[in-house]
XYZ file of C-alpha atoms in Angstrom:
592
model
C 16.387 -2.317 19.943
C 18.268 -0.197 22.454
C 18.096 3.006 24.460
C 20.355 5.831 23.247
C 21.064 9.159 24.928
C 21.848 12.324 22.993
C 23.423 15.146 24.988
C 23.657 18.759 23.920
C 24.170 22.142 25.566
C 20.419 22.673 25.843
C 19.069 19.255 26.828
C 19.593 15.514 27.153
C 17.216 13.480 24.992
C 16.364 9.768 25.131
C 15.586 7.705 22.020
C 14.713 4.108 21.133
C 16.890 3.035 18.187
C 17.068 -0.065 16.014
C 20.006 -1.500 14.060
C 19.507 -2.582 10.457
C 21.416 -3.169 7.240
C 21.094 -0.877 4.237
C 20.583 -2.148 0.675
C 24.350 -2.014 0.171
C 24.854 -4.279 3.219
C 26.252 -1.633 5.569
C 25.178 -1.578 9.207
C 23.163 1.450 10.314
C 20.651 2.596 12.927
C 17.360 4.439 12.841
C 15.202 6.067 15.479
C 12.058 4.105 16.311
C 10.685 6.481 18.930
C 11.674 9.727 20.652
C 11.086 9.368 24.403
C 12.054 12.981 25.154
C 13.854 14.682 28.028
C 14.386 13.052 31.423
C 11.375 14.995 32.724
C 9.189 13.611 29.907
C 10.533 10.088 30.507
C 9.836 10.286 34.242
C 6.346 11.670 33.618
C 5.604 8.712 31.332
C 7.338 5.825 33.167
C 7.367 7.123 36.752
C 10.140 8.585 38.895
C 10.853 5.323 40.722
C 12.869 2.668 38.835
C 12.530 4.796 35.687
C 15.248 3.075 33.653
C 13.935 -0.375 34.536
C 10.504 0.601 33.206
C 12.084 2.047 30.065
C 14.120 -1.111 29.427
C 11.007 -3.266 29.949
C 9.175 -1.121 27.386
C 12.051 -1.514 24.896
C 12.034 -5.274 25.526
C 8.326 -5.421 24.574
C 9.029 -3.378 21.426
C 11.834 -5.784 20.489
C 9.580 -8.776 21.094
C 6.822 -7.301 18.938
C 9.342 -6.475 16.210
C 10.651 -10.051 16.166
C 7.083 -11.378 15.957
C 6.452 -9.082 13.011
C 9.548 -10.404 11.206
C 8.810 -14.049 11.991
C 8.354 -16.227 8.916
C 5.010 -18.021 8.856
C 4.676 -21.475 7.369
C 1.112 -22.611 6.731
C 0.176 -26.162 5.745
C -2.962 -26.974 3.770
C -4.384 -30.393 2.974
C -5.716 -31.191 -0.489
C -8.113 -33.739 0.952
C -9.458 -31.880 4.007
C -12.697 -29.972 3.462
C -13.023 -26.403 4.652
C -15.261 -25.967 7.686
C -18.915 -25.514 6.875
C -20.443 -22.023 7.329
C -17.063 -20.512 8.142
C -16.285 -17.084 6.702
C -12.771 -16.989 5.312
C -12.700 -13.758 3.249
C -12.890 -10.303 4.874
C -12.683 -6.727 3.616
C -10.136 -4.413 5.222
C -10.621 -1.392 2.949
C -13.094 0.087 5.426
C -10.203 0.614 7.883
C -9.054 3.657 5.887
C -12.542 5.175 6.099
C -12.573 4.295 9.782
C -9.399 6.323 10.300
C -11.062 9.425 8.794
C -14.258 8.714 10.770
C -12.323 8.928 14.040
C -10.211 11.873 12.852
C -13.488 13.779 12.434
C -14.573 12.767 15.937
C -17.805 11.108 14.821
C -17.359 8.454 17.499
C -17.313 11.147 20.199
C -20.346 12.862 18.657
C -22.234 9.555 18.864
C -21.230 9.067 22.508
C -22.511 12.564 23.351
C -25.845 11.770 21.680
C -26.076 8.421 23.494
C -25.466 10.143 26.828
C -28.226 12.630 26.029
C -30.846 10.070 24.935
C -29.717 6.988 26.910
C -30.497 4.589 24.062
C -29.963 0.841 24.448
C -27.896 0.288 21.301
C -24.452 1.318 20.086
C -25.095 4.400 17.904
C -21.424 4.674 16.974
C -21.354 1.115 15.621
C -24.528 1.657 13.584
C -23.534 5.044 12.141
C -20.025 3.904 11.207
C -21.446 0.748 9.605
C -23.938 2.798 7.553
C -21.198 5.181 6.364
C -18.659 2.508 5.377
C -21.247 0.433 3.513
C -22.638 3.543 1.771
C -19.195 4.061 0.239
C -18.272 0.425 -0.409
C -21.538 -1.498 -0.771
C -24.394 1.011 -1.262
C -27.882 -0.379 -0.791
C -30.829 -0.519 1.578
C -30.364 -0.410 5.345
C -31.092 -4.122 5.583
C -28.530 -4.963 2.901
C -26.022 -2.632 4.600
C -26.289 -4.694 7.766
C -25.634 -7.877 5.784
C -22.796 -6.331 3.745
C -21.092 -5.112 6.927
C -20.495 -8.787 7.770
C -17.801 -8.709 5.081
C -15.676 -6.476 7.341
C -13.023 -7.828 9.688
C -15.024 -6.301 12.559
C -18.483 -7.862 12.507
C -21.648 -5.834 13.291
C -23.666 -6.694 16.398
C -26.710 -4.469 15.800
C -30.106 -5.739 14.656
C -32.166 -4.222 11.842
C -34.678 -2.885 14.391
C -31.875 -1.034 16.171
C -30.702 0.404 12.845
C -34.140 1.896 12.164
C -34.356 3.291 15.705
C -30.922 4.840 15.205
C -32.124 6.527 11.993
C -34.899 8.286 13.908
C -32.400 9.453 16.523
C -29.927 10.690 13.901
C -32.716 12.704 12.248
C -33.447 14.493 15.555
C -29.789 15.459 15.942
C -29.132 16.161 12.244
C -28.294 19.875 12.514
C -26.138 19.465 15.633
C -24.210 16.585 14.044
C -23.397 18.734 11.011
C -22.206 21.613 13.184
C -20.133 19.342 15.459
C -18.400 17.527 12.618
C -17.567 20.884 10.981
C -15.920 22.125 14.180
C -14.010 18.841 14.501
C -12.826 19.143 10.892
C -11.065 22.414 11.774
C -8.631 20.357 13.887
C -7.480 18.609 10.704
C -6.606 21.909 9.037
C -8.125 25.248 8.100
C -11.252 24.949 5.968
C -11.203 26.910 2.719
C -14.639 28.413 3.411
C -14.143 32.079 2.494
C -15.984 31.177 -0.731
C -18.750 28.559 -0.461
C -20.824 26.968 -3.218
C -24.510 26.173 -2.993
C -26.746 24.145 -5.263
C -29.821 21.931 -5.151
C -30.638 18.565 -6.633
C -33.390 16.007 -6.159
C -33.647 12.267 -5.533
C -36.546 10.079 -6.574
C -38.513 7.416 -4.701
C -39.742 4.029 -5.848
C -43.137 4.844 -4.331
C -45.668 6.757 -6.459
C -47.584 8.118 -3.478
C -47.027 11.686 -2.222
C -46.566 12.090 1.517
C -44.521 14.469 3.679
C -41.147 15.105 2.044
C -42.089 12.900 -0.914
C -43.756 15.302 -3.333
C -44.103 15.629 -7.086
C -41.930 18.430 -8.445
C -39.582 19.270 -11.288
C -37.352 16.202 -11.556
C -33.860 16.933 -12.879
C -33.963 13.450 -14.414
C -37.492 13.849 -15.857
C -38.769 10.874 -13.837
C -42.509 10.490 -13.080
C -41.870 9.786 -9.381
C -42.175 11.788 -6.166
C -38.911 13.488 -5.278
C -37.148 14.995 -2.287
C -34.872 18.010 -2.608
C -31.369 18.374 -1.169
C -29.556 21.710 -0.819
C -25.805 21.412 -0.291
C -23.026 23.815 0.718
C -19.396 22.922 -0.031
C -16.226 24.848 0.643
C -13.784 25.932 -2.054
C -11.982 22.556 -1.870
C -15.202 20.655 -2.574
C -15.532 19.321 0.989
C -19.177 19.345 2.176
C -20.145 21.948 4.773
C -23.865 21.550 5.415
C -27.043 20.313 3.767
C -30.809 20.583 4.081
C -33.687 18.343 2.988
C -36.937 19.836 1.668
C -40.119 18.574 -0.008
C -39.757 17.904 -3.720
C -42.221 20.645 -4.677
C -40.440 23.452 -2.802
C -38.929 26.311 -4.853
C -35.122 26.095 -4.864
C -34.709 29.838 -4.358
C -36.392 29.636 -0.924
C -33.919 27.054 0.437
C -30.771 29.204 0.476
C -31.513 31.652 3.293
C -32.505 29.068 5.977
C -29.302 27.094 5.388
C -27.228 30.297 5.485
C -28.856 31.127 8.821
C -27.830 27.673 10.070
C -24.216 28.301 9.003
C -24.172 31.568 10.896
C -25.911 30.377 14.076
C -24.587 26.814 14.488
C -21.305 26.847 12.537
C -20.172 30.383 13.323
C -19.618 31.111 9.620
C -20.704 34.652 8.782
C -17.965 36.134 6.571
C -18.473 34.320 3.277
C -18.937 34.749 -0.448
C -21.881 32.595 -1.562
C -21.579 31.313 -5.117
C -24.681 29.891 -6.865
C -25.981 29.093 -10.331
C -28.696 31.005 -12.178
C -31.533 28.887 -10.806
C -30.874 30.199 -7.277
C -30.124 33.768 -8.323
C -33.316 35.505 -7.208
C -32.913 39.173 -6.319
C -34.203 38.375 -2.809
C -31.277 35.972 -2.308
C -28.843 38.549 -3.672
C -30.151 41.181 -1.277
C -29.909 38.717 1.606
C -26.207 38.197 0.807
C -25.591 41.918 0.280
C -25.406 42.673 4.007
C -22.745 42.559 6.697
C -19.746 40.434 5.824
C -21.579 38.355 3.217
C -21.312 38.774 -0.544
C -22.574 36.893 -3.588
C -21.448 35.628 -6.976
C -24.163 34.219 -9.185
C -24.742 33.258 -12.805
C -26.836 35.809 -14.699
C -28.832 34.839 -17.796
C -28.106 37.446 -20.449
C -31.446 36.661 -22.079
C -33.264 37.961 -18.998
C -31.560 41.348 -18.546
C -32.882 44.636 -19.934
C -32.517 45.345 -23.649
C -29.939 48.131 -23.299
C -27.794 45.852 -21.105
C -28.083 43.054 -23.669
C -26.838 45.401 -26.379
C -23.891 46.401 -24.191
C -23.102 42.753 -23.294
C -23.123 41.572 -26.929
C -21.005 44.423 -28.341
C -17.927 43.164 -30.162
C -15.595 45.958 -28.987
C -14.061 46.802 -25.614
C -13.109 43.280 -24.478
C -10.129 42.496 -22.233
C -8.187 39.241 -22.201
C -8.276 37.204 -18.960
C -4.901 35.874 -17.794
C -5.262 33.241 -15.069
C -1.452 32.869 -14.778
C -0.621 36.453 -13.798
C 2.257 37.225 -11.424
C -0.135 38.265 -8.672
C -2.965 35.925 -9.586
C -5.674 36.203 -12.260
C -5.670 39.569 -14.058
C -7.093 41.415 -17.077
C -5.064 42.808 -19.949
C -4.701 46.557 -20.427
C -5.396 46.212 -24.162
C -8.999 46.155 -25.401
C -9.935 43.804 -28.242
C -12.523 43.762 -31.033
C -13.853 40.193 -31.286
C -14.588 40.549 -35.019
C -10.912 41.337 -35.728
C -9.480 38.284 -33.978
C -8.326 34.974 -35.460
C -10.685 32.595 -33.611
C -8.311 29.650 -34.115
C -5.448 31.538 -32.472
C -7.674 32.630 -29.580
C -9.669 29.387 -29.344
C -8.650 28.799 -25.705
C -8.749 32.467 -24.687
C -11.355 34.044 -22.422
C -12.401 37.676 -22.820
C -14.201 39.864 -20.322
C -16.049 43.159 -19.920
C -17.808 44.597 -16.866
C -20.020 47.386 -15.541
C -22.125 48.251 -12.495
C -25.895 48.092 -12.801
C -28.835 48.951 -10.540
C -31.884 46.748 -10.138
C -35.082 47.689 -8.299
C -37.321 45.020 -6.788
C -40.920 45.457 -7.909
C -42.375 44.064 -4.644
C -40.487 46.168 -2.083
C -38.934 48.916 -4.181
C -35.479 48.102 -2.729
C -32.561 48.837 -5.014
C -29.582 46.559 -5.485
C -26.346 47.762 -7.033
C -24.387 44.904 -8.525
C -21.608 44.293 -10.961
C -22.336 42.589 -14.272
C -19.348 40.666 -15.640
C -19.699 39.197 -19.134
C -17.233 36.728 -20.618
C -16.800 35.474 -24.168
C -15.067 32.339 -25.449
C -14.719 31.148 -29.042
C -14.554 27.546 -27.807
C -17.805 27.991 -25.829
C -19.411 29.616 -28.884
C -18.470 26.680 -31.127
C -19.711 24.187 -28.508
C -23.135 25.866 -28.338
C -23.384 26.008 -32.128
C -22.475 22.334 -32.476
C -25.035 21.351 -29.817
C -27.754 23.455 -31.454
C -27.082 21.994 -34.894
C -27.730 18.507 -33.511
C -30.916 19.705 -31.790
C -32.150 21.370 -35.007
C -31.503 18.125 -36.901
C -33.585 16.260 -34.310
C -36.322 18.881 -34.575
C -36.445 18.352 -38.354
C -36.782 14.587 -37.855
C -39.662 15.144 -35.435
C -41.440 17.392 -37.972
C -40.882 14.909 -40.816
C -42.299 12.070 -38.715
C -45.272 14.177 -37.653
C -44.473 13.496 -33.992
C -44.233 17.063 -32.672
C -47.006 16.606 -30.077
C -46.655 18.980 -27.146
C -43.946 21.539 -27.863
C -41.119 21.996 -25.349
C -39.559 25.077 -23.821
C -36.513 23.819 -21.904
C -33.063 24.698 -23.226
C -32.227 21.042 -23.970
C -35.497 20.140 -25.712
C -35.183 20.173 -29.536
C -38.947 20.806 -29.772
C -38.350 24.411 -28.711
C -37.227 25.040 -32.303
C -40.604 23.880 -33.672
C -43.449 26.334 -34.166
C -47.092 25.461 -34.617
C -49.443 27.288 -37.004
C -53.245 26.999 -37.028
C -54.134 29.701 -39.556
C -54.314 29.851 -43.377
C -52.549 32.504 -45.455
C -55.784 34.548 -45.351
C -55.734 34.545 -41.550
C -58.641 32.165 -41.189
C -58.565 29.512 -38.466
C -57.333 26.231 -39.943
C -58.612 22.872 -38.826
C -55.208 21.237 -39.386
C -52.090 22.106 -37.386
C -48.864 22.635 -39.299
C -45.364 22.469 -37.812
C -42.141 24.059 -39.057
C -38.761 25.194 -37.791
C -38.894 28.359 -35.729
C -36.140 30.289 -37.492
C -36.718 33.344 -35.310
C -36.030 31.300 -32.165
C -32.842 29.869 -33.704
C -31.523 33.317 -34.636
C -32.386 34.695 -31.207
C -30.362 31.982 -29.471
C -27.412 32.395 -31.864
C -26.973 35.987 -30.699
C -25.810 34.779 -27.286
C -23.396 32.063 -28.457
C -20.136 32.224 -26.514
C -21.352 34.838 -24.012
C -21.746 34.144 -20.276
C -22.948 36.450 -17.509
C -22.011 36.753 -13.822
C -23.411 39.157 -11.211
C -21.672 40.036 -7.944
C -21.456 42.767 -5.340
C -17.716 42.188 -4.850
C -15.212 44.838 -5.910
C -12.392 42.326 -6.444
C -10.512 41.869 -9.690
C -12.988 40.601 -12.331
C -10.583 37.822 -13.333
C -10.495 36.555 -9.733
C -14.301 36.581 -9.573
C -14.479 34.600 -12.839
C -12.080 32.050 -11.340
C -14.157 31.743 -8.145
C -17.339 31.236 -10.183
C -15.560 28.594 -12.253
C -15.257 26.415 -9.142
C -18.988 25.623 -9.132
C -18.231 22.312 -10.859
C -17.046 20.877 -7.536
C -20.553 20.819 -6.086
C -21.847 19.081 -9.217
C -19.112 16.508 -8.644
C -20.398 15.966 -5.082
C -23.919 15.317 -6.384
C -22.559 12.943 -9.021
C -20.687 10.916 -6.388
C -23.747 10.587 -4.128
C -25.990 9.559 -7.016
C -23.600 7.349 -8.978
C -20.996 5.951 -6.587
C -23.093 5.982 -3.386
C -26.381 5.050 -5.124
C -28.387 7.421 -2.887
C -31.360 6.983 -5.220
C -33.949 5.608 -5.428
C -34.947 6.186 -1.811
C -36.867 3.234 -0.301
C -37.691 4.744 3.094
C -41.171 6.077 3.871
C -41.005 8.032 7.131
C -39.737 11.618 6.948
C -37.334 11.239 9.878
C -35.700 8.184 8.324
C -35.511 9.909 4.947
C -33.601 12.761 6.590
C -31.308 10.290 8.347
C -30.648 8.516 5.039
C -29.366 11.743 3.508
C -27.402 12.528 6.663
C -25.521 9.240 6.199
C -24.971 10.086 2.509
C -23.640 13.528 3.492
C -21.293 12.110 6.141
C -20.133 9.319 3.809
C -19.315 11.994 1.213
C -17.387 13.910 3.881
C -15.335 10.798 4.787
C -14.645 10.069 1.137
C -13.611 13.660 0.321
C -11.096 13.771 3.182
C -9.695 10.387 2.173
C -9.489 11.532 -1.460
C -7.628 14.651 -0.357
C -5.087 12.493 1.497
C -4.361 10.030 -1.324
C -4.391 12.531 -4.219
C -1.103 14.182 -3.469
C 1.824 15.096 -5.675
C 1.515 14.096 -9.312
C -0.817 11.202 -8.535
C -4.544 11.749 -8.973
C -7.061 8.941 -8.592
C -10.726 9.088 -9.608
C -13.586 8.287 -7.181
C -14.202 5.010 -9.004
C -10.525 4.022 -8.655
C -10.396 4.829 -4.940
C -13.686 3.142 -4.065
C -12.995 0.054 -6.190
C -9.577 -0.299 -4.578
C -11.101 -0.131 -1.084
C -13.663 -2.764 -2.119
C -10.905 -5.047 -3.405
C -8.734 -4.825 -0.280
C -9.752 -8.293 0.889
C -7.976 -10.773 3.155
C -8.091 -14.555 3.534
C -8.182 -15.565 7.179
C -5.651 -18.263 8.105
C -6.716 -20.074 11.250
C -4.378 -19.398 14.155
C -2.021 -17.191 12.145
C -3.661 -14.095 10.687
C -4.763 -12.589 7.361
C -3.277 -12.893 3.885
C -3.943 -9.875 1.598
C -5.414 -10.879 -1.769
C -5.345 -7.424 -3.413
C -2.768 -5.966 -5.796
C -0.346 -3.530 -4.237
C 0.176 -0.320 -6.241
C 0.580 3.446 -6.033
C -2.951 3.933 -4.722
C -2.624 1.335 -1.944
C 0.759 2.846 -1.018
C -0.863 6.277 -0.713
C -3.731 4.839 1.340
C -1.322 3.259 3.799
C 0.808 6.402 3.926
C -2.239 8.538 4.717
C -3.485 6.179 7.457
C -0.184 5.550 9.234
C -0.445 1.742 9.172
C 0.217 -1.006 6.632
C -1.836 -4.051 5.692
C 0.164 -4.984 2.581
C 2.706 -7.390 4.078
C 2.612 -10.985 2.836
C 0.668 -11.975 5.943
C -0.729 -9.843 8.774
C -0.684 -11.656 12.121
C -3.815 -11.706 14.278
C -2.074 -9.578 16.893
C -0.871 -7.114 14.270
C -4.373 -6.826 12.780
C -5.748 -6.055 16.237
C -3.156 -3.294 16.558
C -4.107 -1.911 13.125
C -7.789 -1.838 14.099
C -6.894 0.022 17.311
C -4.730 2.439 15.284
C -7.590 3.073 12.836
C -9.757 4.203 15.774
C -7.281 6.762 17.049
C -7.666 10.398 16.064
C -4.646 11.923 14.324
C -5.226 15.209 16.178
């Protein structure tokens, strides 16, 4: 390597350059590092003996480069036994999560908490260990400590320190969320003009109710106590904030407190809050109908007034939604009659109609003016009909087997199509119950096939609002990752503070993963969560005594993208011990 000087009319710049041969065999040079102007060079290397210091620096770079290109010959004996109790295989996939961890400044957040509480353990080491193992080797806190020993950097904490750290993390839970959000803004603008909110629940192995562990409506129909999580994500599906509530708390009451937290601690006040029908109480709509806030929510057409139902289900006056308009999503000028259309030709089309409605709250008498947007899709209609046909067939089987038992009411329970009769034809009370298909219920549901309702107080283009509402799937994807990939359930912890800390680590692990996913899924390449996580798990190395680490994983497009996103490479034939130390240091440097 050598020092080169580039002079121009405006400035003189200093560079470190390296000679190399191209694939065709021609000699060429490339810039290794830009040192800058003479003022920048003097500020970095000192004003006295500046060029000597620069040449010494280039000499060290050359030495390191030669070491990197040195061929390594390793001899193994077929007769010599490997050393007893010596770990030879290590995982290096966590290094890519570690890079995101430090980009988000979680290490600095931990140091600030340590300074505040003066604890006697390394909070940063424990939190980072819990996050990396939650992604790669999900399990209990004790198993996480053991699994972390697979990493190149070995944990030093004890299990008692881990549990103490959980209690501390629970105390600082809200401040950690706010701090990591503010740090994330350094990595790029957050797409938080529209935010999505939803709730889910996680079950416990214990059958005893206590504190946050309460019996409630389990989304998985499990007979266990549950805890409820409310989650906000931005429009890109990156988590914003979360809350933990007892399992028996009504979902509709969880939205406002978390919105208040966003406003007070995050500084987010100008937002459009998008929720599903289960969180669409009129109180929540009114709460988001003030100031710079607005709402978009799913509206059940079965629950609106009769005259609005008749308007929503009319076959005339529908406009076609075009999501590929010149200026974004738009509606057609032409109005369509659904009964006159070839449903095969318009199978993938979406139609829309809208109007403003007024709703008065019975408790307070307050009036809310909102916009009702109704969409229709032939494909959605056929899907609902197909699903119902299977449920009706199951209902018939239940009747034939005489196994009706307690009749159901939920929209996915086939027993809702079964009716029970206890009277004779003369109206007398019968001693024997009879069951049959509830044809009236079936016909009532068929009326709404293909129709979907949305309510909002926004005055934007209806097609744009439909598109924004369509992004609610991203929060369901977040819940799926935490439950399936991160195995956040069942919860084994008992104390409320440690339960909260458990979900804080799940939330932060999801945040790390989502940022890493965003980095590697670029261009035409898109990798699933399972692909990314499995690849990180498989990025193992065999330690060669005195020399370094030999990668045992398969190099491919995903590993190339991981290395490109992190700014370092571990996929050479062997990584020297010194080089691995440099990579670890690099993984702990913030990109911003």
